[in-house]
PDB file of N, CA and C in Angstrom:
ATOM      1  N   MET A1436      -1.610  12.768  -8.144  1.00 69.00           N
ATOM      2  CA  MET A1436      -2.048  11.918  -9.217  1.00 69.00           C
ATOM      3  C   MET A1436      -3.266  12.553  -9.865  1.00 69.00           C
ATOM      4  N   ASN A1437      -3.329  12.397 -11.156  1.00 80.00           N
ATOM      5  CA  ASN A1437      -4.458  12.975 -11.869  1.00 80.00           C
ATOM      6  C   ASN A1437      -5.261  11.877 -12.579  1.00 80.00           C
ATOM      7  N   TYR A1438      -6.297  12.289 -13.311  1.00 86.00           N
ATOM      8  CA  TYR A1438      -7.166  11.318 -13.974  1.00 86.00           C
ATOM      9  C   TYR A1438      -6.427  10.502 -15.026  1.00 86.00           C
ATOM     10  N   ALA A1439      -5.442  11.103 -15.689  1.00 89.00           N
ATOM     11  CA  ALA A1439      -4.676  10.363 -16.700  1.00 89.00           C
ATOM     12  C   ALA A1439      -3.955   9.177 -16.071  1.00 89.00           C
ATOM     13  N   PHE A1440      -3.439   9.362 -14.865  1.00 83.00           N
ATOM     14  CA  PHE A1440      -2.770   8.277 -14.158  1.00 83.00           C
ATOM     15  C   PHE A1440      -3.743   7.130 -13.925  1.00 83.00           C
ATOM     16  N   PHE A1441      -4.936   7.444 -13.425  1.00 80.00           N
ATOM     17  CA  PHE A1441      -5.919   6.403 -13.140  1.00 80.00           C
ATOM     18  C   PHE A1441      -6.436   5.754 -14.421  1.00 80.00           C
ATOM     19  N   ASP A1442      -6.580   6.533 -15.495  1.00 87.00           N
ATOM     20  CA  ASP A1442      -6.981   5.958 -16.786  1.00 87.00           C
ATOM     21  C   ASP A1442      -5.946   4.955 -17.276  1.00 87.00           C
ATOM     22  N   GLU A1443      -4.676   5.285 -17.117  1.00 85.00           N
ATOM     23  CA  GLU A1443      -3.619   4.372 -17.546  1.00 85.00           C
ATOM     24  C   GLU A1443      -3.610   3.104 -16.705  1.00 85.00           C
ATOM     25  N   LEU A1444      -3.876   3.241 -15.415  1.00 79.00           N
ATOM     26  CA  LEU A1444      -3.940   2.055 -14.558  1.00 79.00           C
ATOM     27  C   LEU A1444      -4.968   1.050 -15.064  1.00 79.00           C
ATOM     28  N   LEU A1445      -6.067   1.553 -15.595  1.00 84.00           N
ATOM     29  CA  LEU A1445      -7.122   0.665 -16.084  1.00 84.00           C
ATOM     30  C   LEU A1445      -6.694  -0.121 -17.319  1.00 84.00           C
ATOM     31  N   THR A1446      -5.680   0.342 -18.024  1.00 90.00           N
ATOM     32  CA  THR A1446      -5.222  -0.354 -19.230  1.00 90.00           C
ATOM     33  C   THR A1446      -4.147  -1.392 -18.927  1.00 90.00           C
ATOM     34  N   MET A1447      -3.655  -1.413 -17.700  1.00 86.00           N
ATOM     35  CA  MET A1447      -2.558  -2.311 -17.352  1.00 86.00           C
ATOM     36  C   MET A1447      -3.078  -3.654 -16.838  1.00 86.00           C
ATOM     37  N   ASN A1448      -2.330  -4.684 -17.131  1.00 87.00           N
ATOM     38  CA  ASN A1448      -2.570  -5.992 -16.529  1.00 87.00           C
ATOM     39  C   ASN A1448      -1.538  -6.113 -15.403  1.00 87.00           C
ATOM     40  N   ILE A1449      -1.946  -5.741 -14.201  1.00 81.00           N
ATOM     41  CA  ILE A1449      -1.008  -5.661 -13.085  1.00 81.00           C
ATOM     42  C   ILE A1449      -0.348  -7.006 -12.803  1.00 81.00           C
ATOM     43  N   ARG A1450      -1.103  -8.079 -12.901  1.00 83.00           N
ATOM     44  CA  ARG A1450      -0.522  -9.406 -12.626  1.00 83.00           C
ATOM     45  C   ARG A1450       0.562  -9.766 -13.641  1.00 83.00           C
ATOM     46  N   ARG A1451       0.452  -9.255 -14.844  1.00 87.00           N
ATOM     47  CA  ARG A1451       1.481  -9.502 -15.854  1.00 87.00           C
ATOM     48  C   ARG A1451       2.657  -8.539 -15.690  1.00 87.00           C
ATOM     49  N   GLU A1452       2.369  -7.301 -15.348  1.00 85.00           N
ATOM     50  CA  GLU A1452       3.405  -6.272 -15.283  1.00 85.00           C
ATOM     51  C   GLU A1452       4.220  -6.301 -13.997  1.00 85.00           C
ATOM     52  N   PHE A1453       3.591  -6.630 -12.882  1.00 85.00           N
ATOM     53  CA  PHE A1453       4.266  -6.578 -11.587  1.00 85.00           C
ATOM     54  C   PHE A1453       5.528  -7.433 -11.528  1.00 85.00           C
ATOM     55  N   PRO A1454       5.512  -8.671 -12.037  1.00 87.00           N
ATOM     56  CA  PRO A1454       6.736  -9.479 -11.980  1.00 87.00           C
ATOM     57  C   PRO A1454       7.882  -8.929 -12.835  1.00 87.00           C
ATOM     58  N   LEU A1455       7.584  -7.988 -13.720  1.00 88.00           N
ATOM     59  CA  LEU A1455       8.627  -7.416 -14.572  1.00 88.00           C
ATOM     60  C   LEU A1455       9.488  -6.380 -13.847  1.00 88.00           C
ATOM     61  N   LEU A1456       9.066  -5.977 -12.658  1.00 86.00           N
ATOM     62  CA  LEU A1456       9.882  -5.039 -11.885  1.00 86.00           C
ATOM     63  C   LEU A1456      11.238  -5.664 -11.593  1.00 86.00           C
ATOM     64  N   LYS A1457      12.278  -4.963 -11.904  1.00 87.00           N
ATOM     65  CA  LYS A1457      13.631  -5.485 -11.712  1.00 87.00           C
ATOM     66  C   LYS A1457      14.234  -5.074 -10.375  1.00 87.00           C
ATOM     67  N   CYS A1458      13.700  -4.029  -9.770  1.00 87.00           N
ATOM     68  CA  CYS A1458      14.284  -3.511  -8.533  1.00 87.00           C
ATOM     69  C   CYS A1458      13.437  -3.917  -7.326  1.00 87.00           C
ATOM     70  N   PRO A1459      14.051  -3.945  -6.167  1.00 88.00           N
ATOM     71  CA  PRO A1459      13.269  -4.191  -4.954  1.00 88.00           C
ATOM     72  C   PRO A1459      12.211  -3.092  -4.796  1.00 88.00           C
ATOM     73  N   ASN A1460      11.085  -3.451  -4.235  1.00 90.00           N
ATOM     74  CA  ASN A1460      10.027  -2.470  -4.029  1.00 90.00           C
ATOM     75  C   ASN A1460       9.274  -2.794  -2.755  1.00 90.00           C
ATOM     76  N   SER A1461       8.538  -1.817  -2.274  1.00 93.00           N
ATOM     77  CA  SER A1461       7.812  -1.970  -1.025  1.00 93.00           C
ATOM     78  C   SER A1461       6.353  -1.600  -1.229  1.00 93.00           C
ATOM     79  N   ILE A1462       5.500  -2.349  -0.547  1.00 95.00           N
ATOM     80  CA  ILE A1462       4.073  -2.062  -0.555  1.00 95.00           C
ATOM     81  C   ILE A1462       3.671  -1.812   0.893  1.00 95.00           C
ATOM     82  N   PHE A1463       2.992  -0.707   1.118  1.00 97.00           N
ATOM     83  CA  PHE A1463       2.488  -0.344   2.433  1.00 97.00           C
ATOM     84  C   PHE A1463       0.973  -0.422   2.351  1.00 97.00           C
ATOM     85  N   HIS A1464       0.361  -1.194   3.261  1.00 97.00           N
ATOM     86  CA  HIS A1464      -1.078  -1.410   3.121  1.00 97.00           C
ATOM     87  C   HIS A1464      -1.750  -1.597   4.479  1.00 97.00           C
ATOM     88  N   GLY A1465      -2.916  -0.989   4.623  1.00 97.00           N
ATOM     89  CA  GLY A1465      -3.741  -1.176   5.809  1.00 97.00           C
ATOM     90  C   GLY A1465      -4.642  -2.390   5.639  1.00 97.00           C
ATOM     91  N   THR A1466      -4.902  -3.069   6.733  1.00 97.00           N
ATOM     92  CA  THR A1466      -5.660  -4.318   6.658  1.00 97.00           C
ATOM     93  C   THR A1466      -7.154  -4.113   6.441  1.00 97.00           C
ATOM     94  N   ILE A1467      -7.672  -2.910   6.699  1.00 96.00           N
ATOM     95  CA  ILE A1467      -9.099  -2.681   6.479  1.00 96.00           C
ATOM     96  C   ILE A1467      -9.334  -1.593   5.431  1.00 96.00           C
ATOM     97  N   ASP A1468      -8.487  -1.537   4.439  1.00 95.00           N
ATOM     98  CA  ASP A1468      -8.595  -0.562   3.350  1.00 95.00           C
ATOM     99  C   ASP A1468      -9.835  -0.883   2.513  1.00 95.00           C
ATOM    100  N   PRO A1469     -10.826   0.027   2.454  1.00 94.00           N
ATOM    101  CA  PRO A1469     -12.019  -0.240   1.664  1.00 94.00           C
ATOM    102  C   PRO A1469     -11.833   0.061   0.179  1.00 94.00           C
ATOM    103  N   SER A1470     -10.741   0.725  -0.195  1.00 92.00           N
ATOM    104  CA  SER A1470     -10.521   1.124  -1.587  1.00 92.00           C
ATOM    105  C   SER A1470      -9.699   0.109  -2.368  1.00 92.00           C
ATOM    106  N   VAL A1471      -8.684  -0.445  -1.726  1.00 91.00           N
ATOM    107  CA  VAL A1471      -7.797  -1.428  -2.353  1.00 91.00           C
ATOM    108  C   VAL A1471      -7.695  -2.604  -1.397  1.00 91.00           C
ATOM    109  N   ARG A1472      -8.031  -3.774  -1.883  1.00 94.00           N
ATOM    110  CA  ARG A1472      -8.057  -4.944  -1.000  1.00 94.00           C
ATOM    111  C   ARG A1472      -6.653  -5.304  -0.498  1.00 94.00           C
ATOM    112  N   TYR A1473      -6.539  -5.449   0.818  1.00 97.00           N
ATOM    113  CA  TYR A1473      -5.278  -5.859   1.427  1.00 97.00           C
ATOM    114  C   TYR A1473      -4.837  -7.224   0.882  1.00 97.00           C
ATOM    115  N   GLU A1474      -5.791  -8.125   0.683  1.00 96.00           N
ATOM    116  CA  GLU A1474      -5.481  -9.467   0.186  1.00 96.00           C
ATOM    117  C   GLU A1474      -4.818  -9.413  -1.189  1.00 96.00           C
ATOM    118  N   ASP A1475      -5.162  -8.410  -1.999  1.00 93.00           N
ATOM    119  CA  ASP A1475      -4.523  -8.265  -3.308  1.00 93.00           C
ATOM    120  C   ASP A1475      -3.045  -7.931  -3.163  1.00 93.00           C
ATOM    121  N   SER A1476      -2.721  -7.045  -2.235  1.00 94.00           N
ATOM    122  CA  SER A1476      -1.313  -6.713  -2.016  1.00 94.00           C
ATOM    123  C   SER A1476      -0.537  -7.923  -1.520  1.00 94.00           C
ATOM    124  N   LYS A1477      -1.137  -8.685  -0.602  1.00 95.00           N
ATOM    125  CA  LYS A1477      -0.482  -9.907  -0.126  1.00 95.00           C
ATOM    126  C   LYS A1477      -0.232 -10.864  -1.286  1.00 95.00           C
ATOM    127  N   GLU A1478      -1.217 -11.014  -2.153  1.00 92.00           N
ATOM    128  CA  GLU A1478      -1.078 -11.912  -3.299  1.00 92.00           C
ATOM    129  C   GLU A1478       0.039 -11.448  -4.230  1.00 92.00           C
ATOM    130  N   PHE A1479       0.109 -10.162  -4.497  1.00 89.00           N
ATOM    131  CA  PHE A1479       1.156  -9.662  -5.385  1.00 89.00           C
ATOM    132  C   PHE A1479       2.543  -9.949  -4.827  1.00 89.00           C
ATOM    133  N   VAL A1480       2.717  -9.711  -3.547  1.00 92.00           N
ATOM    134  CA  VAL A1480       4.023  -9.944  -2.931  1.00 92.00           C
ATOM    135  C   VAL A1480       4.354 -11.437  -2.920  1.00 92.00           C
ATOM    136  N   GLU A1481       3.389 -12.259  -2.552  1.00 92.00           N
ATOM    137  CA  GLU A1481       3.640 -13.697  -2.425  1.00 92.00           C
ATOM    138  C   GLU A1481       3.763 -14.414  -3.777  1.00 92.00           C
ATOM    139  N   ARG A1482       2.984 -14.010  -4.767  1.00 90.00           N
ATOM    140  CA  ARG A1482       2.928 -14.773  -6.014  1.00 90.00           C
ATOM    141  C   ARG A1482       3.606 -14.122  -7.209  1.00 90.00           C
ATOM    142  N   TYR A1483       3.699 -12.792  -7.222  1.00 88.00           N
ATOM    143  CA  TYR A1483       4.126 -12.120  -8.447  1.00 88.00           C
ATOM    144  C   TYR A1483       5.391 -11.283  -8.328  1.00 88.00           C
ATOM    145  N   SER A1484       6.005 -11.213  -7.163  1.00 87.00           N
ATOM    146  CA  SER A1484       7.099 -10.247  -7.011  1.00 87.00           C
ATOM    147  C   SER A1484       8.487 -10.839  -7.221  1.00 87.00           C
ATOM    148  N   ASN A1485       8.576 -12.125  -7.467  1.00 81.00           N
ATOM    149  CA  ASN A1485       9.890 -12.753  -7.632  1.00 81.00           C
ATOM    150  C   ASN A1485      10.800 -12.494  -6.444  1.00 81.00           C
ATOM    151  N   GLY A1486      10.211 -12.366  -5.259  1.00 86.00           N
ATOM    152  CA  GLY A1486      10.998 -12.148  -4.039  1.00 86.00           C
ATOM    153  C   GLY A1486      11.579 -10.762  -3.909  1.00 86.00           C
ATOM    154  N   LYS A1487      11.175  -9.822  -4.758  1.00 86.00           N
ATOM    155  CA  LYS A1487      11.746  -8.478  -4.731  1.00 86.00           C
ATOM    156  C   LYS A1487      10.888  -7.468  -3.977  1.00 86.00           C
ATOM    157  N   SER A1488       9.737  -7.894  -3.492  1.00 92.00           N
ATOM    158  CA  SER A1488       8.828  -6.970  -2.822  1.00 92.00           C
ATOM    159  C   SER A1488       8.768  -7.241  -1.332  1.00 92.00           C
ATOM    160  N   SER A1489       8.535  -6.177  -0.598  1.00 94.00           N
ATOM    161  CA  SER A1489       8.282  -6.274   0.841  1.00 94.00           C
ATOM    162  C   SER A1489       6.907  -5.682   1.098  1.00 94.00           C
ATOM    163  N   LEU A1490       6.120  -6.374   1.922  1.00 96.00           N
ATOM    164  CA  LEU A1490       4.800  -5.871   2.299  1.00 96.00           C
ATOM    165  C   LEU A1490       4.856  -5.403   3.749  1.00 96.00           C
ATOM    166  N   TYR A1491       4.532  -4.148   3.966  1.00 97.00           N
ATOM    167  CA  TYR A1491       4.444  -3.582   5.301  1.00 97.00           C
ATOM    168  C   TYR A1491       2.966  -3.426   5.632  1.00 97.00           C
ATOM    169  N   THR A1492       2.538  -4.095   6.676  1.00 97.00           N
ATOM    170  CA  THR A1492       1.128  -4.167   7.038  1.00 97.00           C
ATOM    171  C   THR A1492       0.817  -3.236   8.199  1.00 97.00           C
ATOM    172  N   TYR A1493      -0.294  -2.533   8.074  1.00 97.00           N
ATOM    173  CA  TYR A1493      -0.774  -1.648   9.130  1.00 97.00           C
ATOM    174  C   TYR A1493      -2.133  -2.152   9.585  1.00 97.00           C
ATOM    175  N   GLU A1494      -2.121  -2.810  10.749  1.00 95.00           N
ATOM    176  CA  GLU A1494      -3.340  -3.400  11.296  1.00 95.00           C
ATOM    177  C   GLU A1494      -4.390  -2.319  11.557  1.00 95.00           C
ATOM    178  N   ASN A1495      -5.614  -2.639  11.185  1.00 94.00           N
ATOM    179  CA  ASN A1495      -6.757  -1.757  11.413  1.00 94.00           C
ATOM    180  C   ASN A1495      -6.575  -0.376  10.804  1.00 94.00           C
ATOM    181  N   ALA A1496      -5.877  -0.303   9.684  1.00 95.00           N
ATOM    182  CA  ALA A1496      -5.728   0.965   8.978  1.00 95.00           C
ATOM    183  C   ALA A1496      -6.502   0.896   7.663  1.00 95.00           C
ATOM    184  N   ARG A1497      -7.184   1.992   7.366  1.00 94.00           N
ATOM    185  CA  ARG A1497      -7.925   2.111   6.117  1.00 94.00           C
ATOM    186  C   ARG A1497      -7.035   2.776   5.071  1.00 94.00           C
ATOM    187  N   HIS A1498      -7.636   3.135   3.933  1.00 93.00           N
ATOM    188  CA  HIS A1498      -6.909   3.816   2.869  1.00 93.00           C
ATOM    189  C   HIS A1498      -6.370   5.135   3.416  1.00 93.00           C
ATOM    190  N   GLY A1499      -5.136   5.455   3.109  1.00 92.00           N
ATOM    191  CA  GLY A1499      -4.502   6.647   3.676  1.00 92.00           C
ATOM    192  C   GLY A1499      -3.917   6.389   5.044  1.00 92.00           C
ATOM    193  N   PHE A1500      -4.017   5.139   5.494  1.00 94.00           N
ATOM    194  CA  PHE A1500      -3.424   4.689   6.758  1.00 94.00           C
ATOM    195  C   PHE A1500      -4.095   5.282   7.987  1.00 94.00           C
ATOM    196  N   VAL A1501      -5.348   5.738   7.815  1.00 94.00           N
ATOM    197  CA  VAL A1501      -6.113   6.205   8.962  1.00 94.00           C
ATOM    198  C   VAL A1501      -6.726   5.003   9.658  1.00 94.00           C
ATOM    199  N   GLY A1502      -7.113   5.192  10.904  1.00 93.00           N
ATOM    200  CA  GLY A1502      -7.703   4.098  11.664  1.00 93.00           C
ATOM    201  C   GLY A1502      -9.158   3.876  11.330  1.00 93.00           C
ATOM    202  N   PRO A1503      -9.754   2.923  12.013  1.00 92.00           N
ATOM    203  CA  PRO A1503     -11.172   2.647  11.785  1.00 92.00           C
ATOM    204  C   PRO A1503     -12.035   3.841  12.191  1.00 92.00           C
ATOM    205  N   LYS A1504     -13.230   3.906  11.601  1.00 91.00           N
ATOM    206  CA  LYS A1504     -14.150   4.987  11.941  1.00 91.00           C
ATOM    207  C   LYS A1504     -14.895   4.666  13.234  1.00 91.00           C
ATOM    208  N   ASP A1505     -15.157   5.722  13.992  1.00 91.00           N
ATOM    209  CA  ASP A1505     -15.961   5.547  15.195  1.00 91.00           C
ATOM    210  C   ASP A1505     -17.449   5.644  14.829  1.00 91.00           C
ATOM    211  N   ASP A1506     -18.320   5.657  15.813  1.00 92.00           N
ATOM    212  CA  ASP A1506     -19.765   5.697  15.568  1.00 92.00           C
ATOM    213  C   ASP A1506     -20.204   6.961  14.838  1.00 92.00           C
ATOM    214  N   ASN A1507     -19.408   8.018  14.929  1.00 92.00           N
ATOM    215  CA  ASN A1507     -19.724   9.273  14.244  1.00 92.00           C
ATOM    216  C   ASN A1507     -19.086   9.374  12.865  1.00 92.00           C
ATOM    217  N   GLY A1508     -18.374   8.325  12.436  1.00 90.00           N
ATOM    218  CA  GLY A1508     -17.727   8.334  11.126  1.00 90.00           C
ATOM    219  C   GLY A1508     -16.373   9.001  11.110  1.00 90.00           C
ATOM    220  N   ASN A1509     -15.792   9.242  12.274  1.00 91.00           N
ATOM    221  CA  ASN A1509     -14.486   9.896  12.374  1.00 91.00           C
ATOM    222  C   ASN A1509     -13.403   8.884  12.717  1.00 91.00           C
ATOM    223  N   SER A1510     -12.176   9.194  12.300  1.00 89.00           N
ATOM    224  CA  SER A1510     -11.019   8.367  12.631  1.00 89.00           C
ATOM    225  C   SER A1510     -10.095   9.115  13.583  1.00 89.00           C
ATOM    226  N   ASP A1511      -9.391   8.367  14.397  1.00 87.00           N
ATOM    227  CA  ASP A1511      -8.406   8.953  15.298  1.00 87.00           C
ATOM    228  C   ASP A1511      -7.223   9.440  14.463  1.00 87.00           C
ATOM    229  N   ILE A1512      -7.029  10.743  14.416  1.00 89.00           N
ATOM    230  CA  ILE A1512      -5.984  11.340  13.584  1.00 89.00           C
ATOM    231  C   ILE A1512      -4.591  10.936  14.034  1.00 89.00           C
ATOM    232  N   THR A1513      -4.427  10.588  15.317  1.00 91.00           N
ATOM    233  CA  THR A1513      -3.100  10.197  15.791  1.00 91.00           C
ATOM    234  C   THR A1513      -2.652   8.876  15.154  1.00 91.00           C
ATOM    235  N   ILE A1514      -3.592   8.005  14.828  1.00 93.00           N
ATOM    236  CA  ILE A1514      -3.242   6.751  14.151  1.00 93.00           C
ATOM    237  C   ILE A1514      -2.662   7.058  12.777  1.00 93.00           C
ATOM    238  N   LYS A1515      -3.293   7.970  12.062  1.00 94.00           N
ATOM    239  CA  LYS A1515      -2.795   8.362  10.735  1.00 94.00           C
ATOM    240  C   LYS A1515      -1.380   8.919  10.836  1.00 94.00           C
ATOM    241  N   TYR A1516      -1.159   9.834  11.767  1.00 96.00           N
ATOM    242  CA  TYR A1516       0.173  10.433  11.902  1.00 96.00           C
ATOM    243  C   TYR A1516       1.211   9.391  12.306  1.00 96.00           C
ATOM    244  N   ARG A1517       0.856   8.497  13.205  1.00 96.00           N
ATOM    245  CA  ARG A1517       1.792   7.446  13.622  1.00 96.00           C
ATOM    246  C   ARG A1517       2.138   6.538  12.434  1.00 96.00           C
ATOM    247  N   ASN A1518       1.134   6.145  11.670  1.00 97.00           N
ATOM    248  CA  ASN A1518       1.391   5.281  10.517  1.00 97.00           C
ATOM    249  C   ASN A1518       2.220   6.000   9.462  1.00 97.00           C
ATOM    250  N   HIS A1519       1.905   7.267   9.201  1.00 97.00           N
ATOM    251  CA  HIS A1519       2.681   8.026   8.210  1.00 97.00           C
ATOM    252  C   HIS A1519       4.136   8.178   8.657  1.00 97.00           C
ATOM    253  N   GLN A1520       4.352   8.415   9.942  1.00 97.00           N
ATOM    254  CA  GLN A1520       5.723   8.528  10.456  1.00 97.00           C
ATOM    255  C   GLN A1520       6.463   7.206  10.294  1.00 97.00           C
ATOM    256  N   ASP A1521       5.796   6.102  10.573  1.00 97.00           N
ATOM    257  CA  ASP A1521       6.417   4.788  10.418  1.00 97.00           C
ATOM    258  C   ASP A1521       6.780   4.521   8.954  1.00 97.00           C
ATOM    259  N   ILE A1522       5.883   4.853   8.051  1.00 97.00           N
ATOM    260  CA  ILE A1522       6.152   4.675   6.617  1.00 97.00           C
ATOM    261  C   ILE A1522       7.343   5.529   6.207  1.00 97.00           C
ATOM    262  N   PHE A1523       7.360   6.778   6.627  1.00 97.00           N
ATOM    263  CA  PHE A1523       8.459   7.684   6.315  1.00 97.00           C
ATOM    264  C   PHE A1523       9.786   7.110   6.804  1.00 97.00           C
ATOM    265  N   ASN A1524       9.820   6.616   8.042  1.00 96.00           N
ATOM    266  CA  ASN A1524      11.053   6.047   8.590  1.00 96.00           C
ATOM    267  C   ASN A1524      11.491   4.803   7.827  1.00 96.00           C
ATOM    268  N   LYS A1525      10.543   3.956   7.446  1.00 96.00           N
ATOM    269  CA  LYS A1525      10.896   2.769   6.670  1.00 96.00           C
ATOM    270  C   LYS A1525      11.457   3.131   5.310  1.00 96.00           C
ATOM    271  N   ILE A1526      10.852   4.105   4.668  1.00 95.00           N
ATOM    272  CA  ILE A1526      11.344   4.531   3.359  1.00 95.00           C
ATOM    273  C   ILE A1526      12.749   5.118   3.479  1.00 95.00           C
ATOM    274  N   LEU A1527      12.998   5.892   4.520  1.00 95.00           N
ATOM    275  CA  LEU A1527      14.341   6.447   4.723  1.00 95.00           C
ATOM    276  C   LEU A1527      15.377   5.322   4.878  1.00 95.00           C
ATOM    277  N   LYS A1528      15.034   4.288   5.626  1.00 92.00           N
ATOM    278  CA  LYS A1528      15.962   3.153   5.786  1.00 92.00           C
ATOM    279  C   LYS A1528      16.205   2.447   4.455  1.00 92.00           C
ATOM    280  N   ILE A1529      15.152   2.320   3.647  1.00 88.00           N
ATOM    281  CA  ILE A1529      15.280   1.649   2.355  1.00 88.00           C
ATOM    282  C   ILE A1529      16.214   2.435   1.432  1.00 88.00           C
ATOM    283  N   VAL A1530      16.052   3.741   1.368  1.00 88.00           N
ATOM    284  CA  VAL A1530      16.867   4.538   0.436  1.00 88.00           C
ATOM    285  C   VAL A1530      18.284   4.760   0.948  1.00 88.00           C
ATOM    286  N   GLU A1531      18.524   4.546   2.236  1.00 86.00           N
ATOM    287  CA  GLU A1531      19.873   4.712   2.774  1.00 86.00           C
ATOM    288  C   GLU A1531      20.789   3.576   2.362  1.00 86.00           C
ATOM    289  N   VAL A1532      20.221   2.427   2.004  1.00 68.00           N
ATOM    290  CA  VAL A1532      21.020   1.244   1.684  1.00 68.00           C
ATOM    291  C   VAL A1532      21.822   1.433   0.439  1.00 68.00           C
TER     292      VAL A1532
END
């Protein structure tokens, strides 16, 4: 993704546009994401998706699906790999249908 993508995101009214999605879609989100609020993803799925969205929750995962930081500011890399593998497997099941 580049800056043009993020600039365009700022011009969108996500709450208005999200319900216009005609196809099923999936949202993958960590519960302690400091960049994008987990509660926002829950709200979009529950209120704006017309029943076409699935929310996959990753407990104690930050942005990028890494785990919480330790006292030194580091995350356990195995949590990231496990979460990424789970996301990959879920996406494969979705596209196989």
